Amino acid sequence: MKLTDRPGNATLVLLASLYCAQGLPSGLVAHSLPVLLRQHGVDLGLIGLLKLLALPWLLKVLWAPWVDRMGSSRLGHHRGWILPLQGTVILCLGGLALLAPHLLFGSAFWLLLGLLLLINLAAASQDVATDGLAVRLLPARWRGLGNSLQVGGYKVGMLASGSGLLLLIGPLGWNLSIALLAVGLLLLTLPIWRFRERQLLPRHAALAEPAGPGLLLRHYRGLLAQPGMLAWLLVVLTFKLGDALGSPMIKPMLVDQGWDTAALGQLTLISSLAGIGGALLGGLLYARLGALRSLLAFGALQALGLAGMALLVGAGGKPLLVYALCLFEQAADGMSTVALFAVMMSMCRAEHEGADFTLQASTQILLAGLVGACSGVLAKLLGYQALFVGAGVLAAAMLGLVLWYFLRVRQTVVVA
């Protein structure tokens, strides 16, 4: 396959299925279970423990190098991780489907948390192998399209196990709804089951260091020693800071203007679809625009969308305006995320793809998480309007780092 060739439909279906599968556990934990637990009278403090279930996604950087190094000689390297890990999630969901909800949300609550932690551990580890597989499968020019599938597929999975599950539980009940979720995940496993990795993606052992003691240090020290990598990580660290500052306060701002749960749920669903559409559009445009122009153009749209939220302060009674701005902001977010992830893939070394991408992804959420945690305090001190304008200005200012990297640093770095 040439570097300019568009990946085949089988490759696109494979990646879409894997990323959609990853979104299923996240939607269940983040959106469905808090509602169901509260409906069954579970204490808010215990519901808050669900946040700890995301720890494997933050800590996976610690074991990602071993996912790159160790694999199955019979199943294929990445496939040898993905199949058993996705099978583990299916079995856990099957176990949840066999238990009565009044037990899971009552005396067996800690069993529920344990199964959910195992699901997140398996899904986070599978993500490392999936990202490594995606980097190897996608020609450089089409990594934007591949990341469209990553962003879009993940959101589809979250919608299915979030909003979709809540809609199904009413007529079908907990057990049948979770069973259907497990069956859906089983169907999403078929493309990777049929994928002939050993024939299509042979390993190059000479490029990989042995998986012995000190692998973690050797792996990341080697990545950070790449020319321009520290400068690139600074771009990764800051590119989404404006979004992290502004987006958490959009829904609280609308709540303060009288939007109820049903109206916000509908807005969330439609804007999520806009985000998926934006991700797909961004991936297609990335192939034409390239890395620098995509980051600048999509980043500028992201900044404009965040600043535009200031127009909604005091305008909550104008649903058409709310929908227009929220859909634009979500579409721009999808486009900018796809562009960033595509360049991150280009910075991965051969035979180090999964862990190299994982470190960059972890870097991306590190500072963004801290800034997001401060967004509520800043909204209270400055007001919503100033917060959104500030978020837009911050997002636009970070584009200066993008220009600095590509124009001053990139000549020492090979970015396809």
Short mmCIF file of C-alpha atoms in Angstrom, two decimals:
data_model
loop_
_atom_site.label_atom_id
_atom_site.label_comp_id
_atom_site.label_asym_id
_atom_site.label_seq_id
_atom_site.Cartn_x
_atom_site.Cartn_y
_atom_site.Cartn_z
CA MET A 1 0.00 0.00 0.00
CA LYS A 2 1.30 3.41 -0.96
CA LEU A 3 1.34 6.24 1.58
CA THR A 4 -1.25 8.11 -0.49
CA ASP A 5 -3.66 5.18 -0.95
CA ARG A 6 -7.02 5.44 0.77
CA PRO A 7 -7.51 2.57 3.24
CA GLY A 8 -9.95 -0.11 2.11
CA ASN A 9 -13.50 -0.41 3.40
CA ALA A 10 -12.59 -3.50 5.43
CA THR A 11 -9.96 -1.46 7.31
CA LEU A 12 -12.42 1.36 7.98
CA VAL A 13 -15.07 -1.07 9.25
CA LEU A 14 -12.49 -2.76 11.48
CA LEU A 15 -11.36 0.48 13.12
CA ALA A 16 -14.91 1.81 13.47
CA SER A 17 -16.01 -1.40 15.21
CA LEU A 18 -13.08 -1.34 17.64
CA TYR A 19 -13.55 2.29 18.67
CA CYS A 20 -17.32 1.87 18.94
CA ALA A 21 -16.67 -1.11 21.23
CA GLN A 22 -14.53 1.12 23.47
CA GLY A 23 -17.32 3.67 23.78
CA LEU A 24 -19.82 1.16 25.16
CA PRO A 25 -18.28 0.80 28.66
CA SER A 26 -17.71 4.58 28.90
CA GLY A 27 -21.34 5.43 28.11
CA LEU A 28 -22.54 2.85 30.63
CA VAL A 29 -20.41 4.24 33.46
CA ALA A 30 -20.64 7.94 32.65
CA HIS A 31 -24.26 8.33 31.57
CA SER A 32 -26.52 5.35 32.35
CA LEU A 33 -25.42 4.11 35.75
CA PRO A 34 -25.51 7.44 37.64
CA VAL A 35 -29.17 7.80 36.64
CA LEU A 36 -30.08 4.18 37.47
CA LEU A 37 -28.22 4.18 40.78
CA ARG A 38 -29.93 7.35 41.93
CA GLN A 39 -33.32 6.01 40.89
CA HIS A 40 -32.67 3.03 43.17
CA GLY A 41 -31.80 5.33 46.06
CA VAL A 42 -28.03 4.81 46.10
CA ASP A 43 -26.19 7.44 48.13
CA LEU A 44 -24.60 10.27 46.14
CA GLY A 45 -21.25 9.60 47.78
CA LEU A 46 -21.25 6.04 46.46
CA ILE A 47 -22.33 7.21 43.01
CA GLY A 48 -19.34 9.53 43.05
CA LEU A 49 -17.08 6.46 43.30
CA LEU A 50 -17.90 5.78 39.64
CA LYS A 51 -15.39 8.50 38.76
CA LEU A 52 -12.60 6.31 40.16
CA LEU A 53 -13.45 3.68 37.56
CA ALA A 54 -11.78 5.90 34.95
CA LEU A 55 -8.37 5.40 36.59
CA PRO A 56 -7.28 2.63 34.16
CA TRP A 57 -7.66 5.12 31.29
CA LEU A 58 -5.26 7.50 33.04
CA LEU A 59 -2.81 4.82 34.22
CA LYS A 60 -2.64 2.74 31.02
CA VAL A 61 0.50 4.67 30.06
CA LEU A 62 2.29 2.56 32.71
CA TRP A 63 1.66 -0.77 30.97
CA ALA A 64 1.31 0.41 27.36
CA PRO A 65 4.95 -0.47 26.46
CA TRP A 66 4.29 -4.13 27.35
CA VAL A 67 1.26 -4.14 25.06
CA ASP A 68 3.60 -3.01 22.27
CA ARG A 69 6.22 -5.64 23.11
CA MET A 70 4.25 -8.77 24.06
CA GLY A 71 1.68 -10.47 21.87
CA SER A 72 0.37 -13.77 20.57
CA SER A 73 2.31 -15.59 17.87
CA ARG A 74 -0.86 -17.47 16.90
CA LEU A 75 -3.45 -14.67 16.89
CA GLY A 76 -1.21 -11.80 15.82
CA HIS A 77 0.31 -9.08 17.98
CA HIS A 78 -2.50 -6.50 18.35
CA ARG A 79 -5.24 -9.02 17.67
CA GLY A 80 -3.80 -11.20 20.43
CA TRP A 81 -4.56 -8.42 22.91
CA ILE A 82 -7.83 -7.13 21.49
CA LEU A 83 -9.72 -10.42 21.25
CA PRO A 84 -9.23 -11.61 24.87
CA LEU A 85 -9.71 -8.12 26.30
CA GLN A 86 -12.91 -7.49 24.35
CA GLY A 87 -14.02 -11.01 25.31
CA THR A 88 -13.48 -10.07 28.96
CA VAL A 89 -15.80 -7.07 28.59
CA ILE A 90 -18.45 -9.26 26.94
CA LEU A 91 -18.27 -11.78 29.78
CA CYS A 92 -18.53 -9.03 32.41
CA LEU A 93 -21.58 -7.56 30.69
CA GLY A 94 -23.06 -11.05 30.49
CA GLY A 95 -22.53 -11.43 34.22
CA LEU A 96 -24.27 -8.10 34.88
CA ALA A 97 -27.17 -9.22 32.69
CA LEU A 98 -27.67 -12.32 34.84
CA LEU A 99 -27.93 -10.41 38.14
CA ALA A 100 -31.03 -8.66 39.39
CA PRO A 101 -30.76 -4.86 39.47
CA HIS A 102 -32.02 -4.63 43.06
CA LEU A 103 -29.03 -6.77 44.11
CA LEU A 104 -26.47 -4.87 42.02
CA PHE A 105 -27.73 -1.52 43.27
CA GLY A 106 -28.09 -2.81 46.83
CA SER A 107 -26.24 -5.57 48.68
CA ALA A 108 -24.04 -6.45 45.65
CA PHE A 109 -23.03 -2.87 44.89
CA TRP A 110 -19.34 -3.61 45.45
CA LEU A 111 -19.57 -6.52 43.02
CA LEU A 112 -20.97 -4.05 40.49
CA LEU A 113 -18.04 -1.70 41.05
CA GLY A 114 -15.57 -4.58 40.75
CA LEU A 115 -17.02 -5.74 37.43
CA LEU A 116 -17.09 -2.19 36.10
CA LEU A 117 -13.45 -1.68 37.13
CA LEU A 118 -12.51 -4.88 35.29
CA ILE A 119 -14.45 -3.68 32.23
CA ASN A 120 -12.61 -0.34 32.24
CA LEU A 121 -9.23 -2.04 32.78
CA ALA A 122 -9.85 -4.32 29.79
CA ALA A 123 -11.21 -1.50 27.59
CA ALA A 124 -8.32 0.85 28.44
CA SER A 125 -5.73 -1.84 27.68
CA GLN A 126 -7.53 -2.71 24.46
CA ASP A 127 -7.32 0.97 23.51
CA VAL A 128 -3.51 0.79 23.53
CA ALA A 129 -3.52 -2.18 21.15
CA THR A 130 -6.21 -0.61 18.96
CA ASP A 131 -4.32 2.68 18.64
CA GLY A 132 -1.15 0.80 17.72
CA LEU A 133 -3.05 -1.20 15.11
CA ALA A 134 -4.62 1.97 13.68
CA VAL A 135 -1.24 3.70 13.31
CA ARG A 136 0.16 0.70 11.42
CA LEU A 137 -2.90 0.26 9.21
CA LEU A 138 -3.45 3.87 8.13
CA PRO A 139 -1.36 5.60 5.46
CA ALA A 140 -0.11 8.96 6.71
CA ARG A 141 -2.36 11.03 4.44
CA TRP A 142 -5.49 9.23 5.63
CA ARG A 143 -4.87 9.24 9.38
CA GLY A 144 -7.39 12.07 9.67
CA LEU A 145 -10.07 9.78 8.27
CA GLY A 146 -8.95 7.04 10.63
CA ASN A 147 -9.29 9.37 13.58
CA SER A 148 -12.74 10.38 12.35
CA LEU A 149 -13.66 6.76 12.93
CA GLN A 150 -11.98 6.89 16.34
CA VAL A 151 -13.88 9.97 17.50
CA GLY A 152 -17.14 9.09 15.75
CA GLY A 153 -17.12 5.41 16.66
CA TYR A 154 -16.39 6.15 20.31
CA LYS A 155 -19.27 8.63 20.48
CA VAL A 156 -21.65 6.18 18.80
CA GLY A 157 -20.71 3.56 21.40
CA MET A 158 -21.27 6.04 24.22
CA LEU A 159 -24.67 7.04 22.82
CA ALA A 160 -25.72 3.38 22.52
CA SER A 161 -24.82 2.51 26.13
CA GLY A 162 -25.82 5.93 27.50
CA SER A 163 -28.96 7.42 25.99
CA GLY A 164 -29.83 4.20 24.15
CA LEU A 165 -29.65 2.02 27.24
CA LEU A 166 -31.76 4.43 29.29
CA LEU A 167 -34.42 4.32 26.59
CA LEU A 168 -34.40 0.50 26.46
CA ILE A 169 -34.44 -0.22 30.18
CA GLY A 170 -37.99 1.13 30.57
CA PRO A 171 -39.72 -1.30 28.18
CA LEU A 172 -37.20 -4.18 28.31
CA GLY A 173 -35.81 -4.10 31.83
CA TRP A 174 -32.22 -4.16 33.11
CA ASN A 175 -31.33 -7.79 32.32
CA LEU A 176 -32.46 -7.87 28.68
CA SER A 177 -31.05 -4.39 27.97
CA ILE A 178 -27.57 -5.29 29.29
CA ALA A 179 -27.74 -8.62 27.44
CA LEU A 180 -28.41 -6.73 24.20
CA LEU A 181 -25.40 -4.54 24.97
CA ALA A 182 -23.25 -7.68 25.33
CA VAL A 183 -24.62 -9.09 22.06
CA GLY A 184 -23.88 -5.78 20.32
CA LEU A 185 -20.30 -5.90 21.59
CA LEU A 186 -20.00 -9.50 20.39
CA LEU A 187 -21.05 -8.43 16.88
CA LEU A 188 -18.47 -5.63 16.98
CA THR A 189 -15.82 -8.30 17.63
CA LEU A 190 -16.43 -10.04 14.28
CA PRO A 191 -14.24 -7.69 12.14
CA ILE A 192 -11.16 -8.15 14.35
CA TRP A 193 -11.86 -11.91 14.55
CA ARG A 194 -11.73 -12.09 10.73
CA PHE A 195 -8.71 -9.79 10.40
CA ARG A 196 -5.57 -11.61 9.16
CA GLU A 197 -3.00 -9.59 11.09
CA ARG A 198 -0.08 -12.02 10.80
CA GLN A 199 -0.27 -11.93 7.01
CA LEU A 200 -1.05 -8.23 6.57
CA LEU A 201 1.09 -6.65 9.32
CA PRO A 202 4.27 -8.64 9.93
CA ARG A 203 6.32 -7.58 12.92
CA HIS A 204 9.79 -6.01 12.63
CA ALA A 205 11.47 -7.35 15.74
CA ALA A 206 14.76 -5.55 15.05
CA LEU A 207 13.06 -2.20 15.76
CA ALA A 208 11.70 -3.29 19.15
CA GLU A 209 13.67 -3.51 22.38
CA PRO A 210 13.16 -6.60 24.61
CA ALA A 211 10.34 -6.62 27.16
CA GLY A 212 12.60 -6.93 30.19
CA PRO A 213 13.09 -4.86 33.35
CA GLY A 214 13.37 -1.17 32.66
CA LEU A 215 11.19 -1.30 29.54
CA LEU A 216 8.97 1.53 30.76
CA LEU A 217 11.92 3.90 31.22
CA ARG A 218 13.65 2.83 28.00
CA HIS A 219 10.49 3.17 25.94
CA TYR A 220 9.51 6.68 26.99
CA ARG A 221 13.09 7.92 27.21
CA GLY A 222 13.50 6.85 23.60
CA LEU A 223 10.33 8.70 22.60
CA LEU A 224 11.28 11.91 24.40
CA ALA A 225 14.74 11.80 22.82
CA GLN A 226 13.22 12.13 19.33
CA PRO A 227 14.09 15.51 17.72
CA GLY A 228 11.38 18.06 18.47
CA MET A 229 9.27 15.69 20.58
CA LEU A 230 9.28 17.87 23.71
CA ALA A 231 8.15 20.84 21.61
CA TRP A 232 5.40 18.74 20.06
CA LEU A 233 4.20 17.57 23.49
CA LEU A 234 3.86 21.23 24.44
CA VAL A 235 1.48 21.65 21.49
CA VAL A 236 -0.43 18.52 22.54
CA LEU A 237 -0.62 19.78 26.12
CA THR A 238 -2.13 23.15 25.16
CA PHE A 239 -4.11 22.71 21.93
CA LYS A 240 -7.41 21.82 23.67
CA LEU A 241 -7.06 24.07 26.72
CA GLY A 242 -9.73 26.52 25.52
CA ASP A 243 -12.18 23.68 25.04
CA ALA A 244 -11.34 22.29 28.49
CA LEU A 245 -12.04 25.71 30.03
CA GLY A 246 -15.28 26.55 28.26
CA SER A 247 -17.18 23.37 27.36
CA PRO A 248 -17.89 22.11 30.94
CA MET A 249 -19.92 25.26 31.64
CA ILE A 250 -22.24 25.16 28.60
CA LYS A 251 -24.90 22.96 30.19
CA PRO A 252 -24.78 24.64 33.65
CA MET A 253 -25.27 27.97 31.86
CA LEU A 254 -28.36 26.62 30.09
CA VAL A 255 -29.69 25.11 33.34
CA ASP A 256 -29.44 28.54 34.95
CA GLN A 257 -31.58 29.85 32.11
CA GLY A 258 -34.37 27.34 32.65
CA TRP A 259 -33.50 24.38 30.44
CA ASP A 260 -34.84 21.15 31.98
CA THR A 261 -33.37 17.64 31.83
CA ALA A 262 -35.41 16.50 28.83
CA ALA A 263 -34.48 19.55 26.77
CA LEU A 264 -30.80 19.17 27.65
CA GLY A 265 -30.92 15.46 26.83
CA GLN A 266 -32.27 16.20 23.39
CA LEU A 267 -29.68 18.94 22.84
CA THR A 268 -26.91 16.57 23.94
CA LEU A 269 -28.03 13.85 21.55
CA ILE A 270 -28.30 16.14 18.52
CA SER A 271 -25.06 17.99 19.27
CA SER A 272 -23.26 14.65 19.71
CA LEU A 273 -24.40 13.69 16.21
CA ALA A 274 -23.05 17.03 15.00
CA GLY A 275 -19.74 16.19 16.67
CA ILE A 276 -19.63 12.86 14.82
CA GLY A 277 -20.37 14.65 11.55
CA GLY A 278 -17.66 17.20 12.29
CA ALA A 279 -15.16 14.42 12.97
CA LEU A 280 -15.95 12.74 9.65
CA LEU A 281 -15.69 16.03 7.77
CA GLY A 282 -12.44 16.87 9.53
CA GLY A 283 -10.92 13.55 8.55
CA LEU A 284 -11.76 14.03 4.89
CA LEU A 285 -10.45 17.60 4.88
CA TYR A 286 -7.25 16.57 6.64
CA ALA A 287 -6.29 14.46 3.63
CA ARG A 288 -6.48 17.61 1.46
CA LEU A 289 -5.20 20.27 3.85
CA GLY A 290 -2.39 18.42 5.61
CA ALA A 291 -1.31 18.71 9.26
CA LEU A 292 -0.52 22.42 9.71
CA ARG A 293 -3.46 23.89 7.83
CA SER A 294 -5.87 21.43 9.45
CA LEU A 295 -4.70 22.27 12.97
CA LEU A 296 -4.89 26.00 12.31
CA ALA A 297 -8.23 25.98 10.48
CA PHE A 298 -10.03 23.57 12.80
CA GLY A 299 -8.44 25.15 15.87
CA ALA A 300 -9.71 28.57 14.74
CA LEU A 301 -13.23 27.13 14.33
CA GLN A 302 -12.95 25.65 17.82
CA ALA A 303 -11.97 29.06 19.26
CA LEU A 304 -14.83 30.75 17.41
CA GLY A 305 -17.33 28.20 18.68
CA LEU A 306 -16.23 28.63 22.29
CA ALA A 307 -16.33 32.41 22.14
CA GLY A 308 -19.73 32.21 20.45
CA MET A 309 -21.16 30.58 23.57
CA ALA A 310 -21.04 34.03 25.16
CA LEU A 311 -23.94 34.99 22.88
CA LEU A 312 -26.14 32.47 24.69
CA VAL A 313 -25.85 34.21 28.06
CA GLY A 314 -29.30 35.67 28.58
CA ALA A 315 -30.53 34.08 25.33
CA GLY A 316 -31.62 30.71 26.69
CA GLY A 317 -35.16 31.39 25.55
CA LYS A 318 -34.03 31.30 21.91
CA PRO A 319 -33.72 27.57 21.20
CA LEU A 320 -32.84 28.07 17.54
CA LEU A 321 -29.80 30.16 18.50
CA VAL A 322 -28.83 27.69 21.22
CA TYR A 323 -28.97 24.76 18.85
CA ALA A 324 -27.09 26.59 16.09
CA LEU A 325 -24.19 27.58 18.35
CA CYS A 326 -24.02 24.27 20.24
CA LEU A 327 -24.01 22.23 17.03
CA PHE A 328 -21.30 24.47 15.55
CA GLU A 329 -19.17 24.17 18.70
CA GLN A 330 -19.48 20.36 18.75
CA ALA A 331 -18.70 20.02 15.05
CA ALA A 332 -15.62 22.23 15.45
CA ASP A 333 -14.54 20.20 18.47
CA GLY A 334 -14.79 16.99 16.45
CA MET A 335 -12.76 18.47 13.59
CA SER A 336 -10.00 19.85 15.83
CA THR A 337 -9.73 16.59 17.80
CA VAL A 338 -9.36 14.56 14.61
CA ALA A 339 -6.58 16.84 13.33
CA LEU A 340 -4.66 16.66 16.61
CA PHE A 341 -4.95 12.86 16.86
CA ALA A 342 -3.87 12.44 13.22
CA VAL A 343 -0.62 14.35 13.83
CA MET A 344 -0.10 12.44 17.07
CA MET A 345 -0.17 9.22 15.05
CA SER A 346 2.51 10.62 12.76
CA MET A 347 4.80 11.10 15.76
CA CYS A 348 4.74 7.41 16.70
CA ARG A 349 7.80 5.25 16.09
CA ALA A 350 7.64 1.91 14.28
CA GLU A 351 6.97 -0.99 16.68
CA HIS A 352 6.24 1.55 19.45
CA GLU A 353 2.92 2.80 18.08
CA GLY A 354 0.52 1.93 20.91
CA ALA A 355 2.54 3.30 23.81
CA ASP A 356 3.79 6.34 21.88
CA PHE A 357 0.23 7.35 21.04
CA THR A 358 -0.90 6.58 24.59
CA LEU A 359 1.71 8.92 26.10
CA GLN A 360 0.62 11.73 23.80
CA ALA A 361 -3.06 11.12 24.59
CA SER A 362 -2.34 11.12 28.32
CA THR A 363 -0.38 14.36 27.93
CA GLN A 364 -3.34 15.90 26.10
CA ILE A 365 -5.76 15.31 28.99
CA LEU A 366 -3.31 16.14 31.80
CA LEU A 367 -3.43 19.94 31.82
CA ALA A 368 -6.88 19.98 30.22
CA GLY A 369 -8.26 18.10 33.22
CA LEU A 370 -6.82 20.61 35.67
CA VAL A 371 -8.12 23.57 33.65
CA GLY A 372 -11.54 21.94 33.34
CA ALA A 373 -11.70 21.44 37.09
CA CYS A 374 -11.26 25.20 37.53
CA SER A 375 -13.90 26.20 34.98
CA GLY A 376 -16.74 26.32 37.51
CA VAL A 377 -14.81 28.51 39.92
CA LEU A 378 -13.87 30.90 37.11
CA ALA A 379 -17.46 31.03 35.84
CA LYS A 380 -18.59 31.99 39.34
CA LEU A 381 -15.93 34.69 39.67
CA LEU A 382 -16.04 36.13 36.15
CA GLY A 383 -19.49 35.21 34.89
CA TYR A 384 -20.37 32.93 31.99
CA GLN A 385 -19.86 35.55 29.31
CA ALA A 386 -16.30 36.40 30.32
CA LEU A 387 -15.49 32.70 30.75
CA PHE A 388 -16.57 31.78 27.21
CA VAL A 389 -14.83 34.76 25.63
CA GLY A 390 -11.70 33.91 27.62
CA ALA A 391 -11.91 30.27 26.50
CA GLY A 392 -12.13 31.36 22.87
CA VAL A 393 -9.17 33.73 23.25
CA LEU A 394 -7.15 30.99 24.98
CA ALA A 395 -7.93 28.51 22.19
CA ALA A 396 -6.89 31.05 19.55
CA ALA A 397 -3.70 31.96 21.41
CA MET A 398 -2.61 28.31 21.53
CA LEU A 399 -2.55 28.29 17.71
CA GLY A 400 0.58 30.41 18.02
CA LEU A 401 2.34 27.36 19.49
CA VAL A 402 1.17 25.29 16.52
CA LEU A 403 2.73 27.80 14.12
CA TRP A 404 5.93 27.98 16.17
CA TYR A 405 6.29 24.21 16.16
CA PHE A 406 5.70 23.69 12.45
CA LEU A 407 7.67 26.71 11.23
CA ARG A 408 10.58 26.68 13.68
CA VAL A 409 10.87 23.10 15.00
CA ARG A 410 9.37 20.80 12.43
CA GLN A 411 12.33 20.98 10.05
CA THR A 412 14.15 18.63 12.43
CA VAL A 413 11.20 16.24 12.70
CA VAL A 414 9.80 14.02 9.98
CA VAL A 415 6.02 14.38 10.06
CA ALA A 416 4.22 12.66 7.23
#
